[in-house]
CSV table of C-alpha atoms in Angstrom, one decimal:
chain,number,residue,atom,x,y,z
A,195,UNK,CA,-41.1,7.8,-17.8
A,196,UNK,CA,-37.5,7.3,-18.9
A,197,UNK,CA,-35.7,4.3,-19.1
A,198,UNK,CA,-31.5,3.2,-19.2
A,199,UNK,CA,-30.8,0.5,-20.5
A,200,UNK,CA,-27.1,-0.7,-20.0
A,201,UNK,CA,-24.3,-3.3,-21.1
A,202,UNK,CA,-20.3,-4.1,-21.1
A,203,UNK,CA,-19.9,-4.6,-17.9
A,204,UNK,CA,-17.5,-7.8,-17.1
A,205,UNK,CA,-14.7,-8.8,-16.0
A,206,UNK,CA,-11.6,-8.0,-17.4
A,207,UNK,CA,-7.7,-7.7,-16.4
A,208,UNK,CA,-5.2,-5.5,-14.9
A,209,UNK,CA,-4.4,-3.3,-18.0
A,210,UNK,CA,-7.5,-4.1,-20.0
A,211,UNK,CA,-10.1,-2.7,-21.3
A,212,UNK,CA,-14.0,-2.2,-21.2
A,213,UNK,CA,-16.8,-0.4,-23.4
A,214,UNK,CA,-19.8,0.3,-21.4
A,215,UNK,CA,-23.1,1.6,-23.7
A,216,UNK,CA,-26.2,3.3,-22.1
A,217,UNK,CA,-29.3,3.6,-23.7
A,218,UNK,CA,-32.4,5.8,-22.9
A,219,UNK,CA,-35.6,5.6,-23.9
A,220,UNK,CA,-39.2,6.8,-23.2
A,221,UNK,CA,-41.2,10.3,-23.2
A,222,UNK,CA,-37.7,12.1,-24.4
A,223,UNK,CA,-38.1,16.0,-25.2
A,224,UNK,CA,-34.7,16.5,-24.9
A,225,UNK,CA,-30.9,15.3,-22.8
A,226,UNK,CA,-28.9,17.8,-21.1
A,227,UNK,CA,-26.5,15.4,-19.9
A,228,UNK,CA,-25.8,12.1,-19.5
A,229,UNK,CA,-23.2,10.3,-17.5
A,230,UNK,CA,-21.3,7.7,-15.6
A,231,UNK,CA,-21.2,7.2,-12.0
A,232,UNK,CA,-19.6,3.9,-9.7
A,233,UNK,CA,-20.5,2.7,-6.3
A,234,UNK,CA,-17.1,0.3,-5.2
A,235,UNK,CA,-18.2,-1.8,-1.7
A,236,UNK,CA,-18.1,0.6,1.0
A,237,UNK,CA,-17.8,3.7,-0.7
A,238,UNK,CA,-20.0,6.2,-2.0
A,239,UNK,CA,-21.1,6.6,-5.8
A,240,UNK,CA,-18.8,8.9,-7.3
A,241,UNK,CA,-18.8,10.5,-10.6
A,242,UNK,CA,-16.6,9.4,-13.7
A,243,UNK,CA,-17.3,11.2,-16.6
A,244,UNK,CA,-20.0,13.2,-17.7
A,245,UNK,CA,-20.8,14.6,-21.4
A,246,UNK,CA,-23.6,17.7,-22.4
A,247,UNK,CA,-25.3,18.1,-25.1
A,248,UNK,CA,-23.0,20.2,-26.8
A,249,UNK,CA,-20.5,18.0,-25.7
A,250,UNK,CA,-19.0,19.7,-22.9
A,251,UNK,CA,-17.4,17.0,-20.8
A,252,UNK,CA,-16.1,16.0,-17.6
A,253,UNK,CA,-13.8,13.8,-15.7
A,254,UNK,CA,-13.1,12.0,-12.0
A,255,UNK,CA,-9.1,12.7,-11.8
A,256,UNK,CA,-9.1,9.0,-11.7
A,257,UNK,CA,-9.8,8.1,-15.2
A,258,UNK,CA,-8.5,11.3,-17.0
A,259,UNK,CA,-6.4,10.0,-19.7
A,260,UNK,CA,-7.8,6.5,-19.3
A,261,UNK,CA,-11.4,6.9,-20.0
A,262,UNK,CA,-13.3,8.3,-23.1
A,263,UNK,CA,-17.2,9.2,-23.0
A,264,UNK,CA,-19.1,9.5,-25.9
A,265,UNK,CA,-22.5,10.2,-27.4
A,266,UNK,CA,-24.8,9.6,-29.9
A,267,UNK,CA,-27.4,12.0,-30.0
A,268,UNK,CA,-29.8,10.7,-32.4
A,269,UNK,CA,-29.6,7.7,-30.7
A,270,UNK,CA,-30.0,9.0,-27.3
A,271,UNK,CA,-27.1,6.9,-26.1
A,272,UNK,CA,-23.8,7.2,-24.1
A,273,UNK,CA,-20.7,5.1,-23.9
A,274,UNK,CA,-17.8,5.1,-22.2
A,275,UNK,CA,-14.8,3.9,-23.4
A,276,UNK,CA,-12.0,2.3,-20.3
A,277,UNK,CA,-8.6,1.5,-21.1
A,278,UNK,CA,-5.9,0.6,-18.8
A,279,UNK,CA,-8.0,-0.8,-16.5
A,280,UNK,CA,-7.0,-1.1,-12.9
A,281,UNK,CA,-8.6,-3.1,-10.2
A,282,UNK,CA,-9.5,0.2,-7.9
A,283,UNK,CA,-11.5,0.4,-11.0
A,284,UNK,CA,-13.8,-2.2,-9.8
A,285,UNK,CA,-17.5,-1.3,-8.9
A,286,UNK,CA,-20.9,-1.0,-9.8
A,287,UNK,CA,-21.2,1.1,-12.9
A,288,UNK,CA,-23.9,3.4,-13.1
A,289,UNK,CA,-25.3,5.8,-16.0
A,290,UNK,CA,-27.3,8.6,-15.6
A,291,UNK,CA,-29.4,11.0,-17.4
A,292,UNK,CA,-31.3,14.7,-17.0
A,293,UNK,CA,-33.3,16.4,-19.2
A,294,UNK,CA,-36.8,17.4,-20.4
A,295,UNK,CA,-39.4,14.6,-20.7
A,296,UNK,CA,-41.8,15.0,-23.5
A,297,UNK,CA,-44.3,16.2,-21.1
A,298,UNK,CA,-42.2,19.4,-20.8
A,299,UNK,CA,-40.7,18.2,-16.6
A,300,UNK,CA,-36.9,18.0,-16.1
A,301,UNK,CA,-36.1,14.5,-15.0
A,302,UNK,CA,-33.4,12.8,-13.5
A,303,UNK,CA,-33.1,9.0,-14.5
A,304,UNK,CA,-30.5,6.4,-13.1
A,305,UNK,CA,-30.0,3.1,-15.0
A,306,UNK,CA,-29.3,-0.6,-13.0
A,307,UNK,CA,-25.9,-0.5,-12.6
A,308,UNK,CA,-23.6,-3.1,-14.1
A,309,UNK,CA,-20.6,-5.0,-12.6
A,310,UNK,CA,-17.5,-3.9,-13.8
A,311,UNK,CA,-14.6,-6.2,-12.3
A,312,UNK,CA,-10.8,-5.6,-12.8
A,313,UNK,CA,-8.8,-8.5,-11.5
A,314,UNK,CA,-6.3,-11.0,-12.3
């Protein structure tokens, strides 16, 4: 079993700007990647950024140039850095995590989700 644990979710304005941390923890052999996804009302979830474990990483168009993700290996945690926040920005931030548990499986592990508001 795997568990995310999340935080920095809020609300914030036009312009500003947001750090969201993901933790995971549990039977851990190894992460191949860990990630960001959002879910806005009405829409589908959708990636944002994504980051390997040799640090390969990738983008939504959206954010590129606006949002930085970031890992701590040793620490088996994930952030992601949001600047210039805008209010499309607004959904349900998830993070997300495959690997290898302990017992030698891949897994696939989404955390909560927390709110991430952009408004005025």
């Amino acid at each position: 079993q795997v568990q995310l644990v999340e935080s920095g979710g809020g609300l914030v304005q036009p312009g500003g700007s947001l750090r969201l941390s993901c933790a995971a923890s549990g039977s851990i052999f190894s992460i191949n990647r860990m990630g960001w996804y959002r879910q806005a009302p009405g829409k589908t979830r959708e990636l944002v950024a994504a980051i390997t474990s040799g640090s390969n990483t990738n983008y939504a168009d959206s954010v590129k140039g606006r949002f930085t993700i970031s890992r701590a290996n040793a620490k088996n945690t994930v952030h992601l850095l949001m600047n210039s926040l805008k209010p499309e920005d607004t959904a349900v931030y998830y993070c997300n995590s495959r690997g290898t548990t302990g017992g030698g499986n891949p897994y696939e592990y989404w955390g909560q989700g927390t709110q991430v508001t952009v408004s005025s």
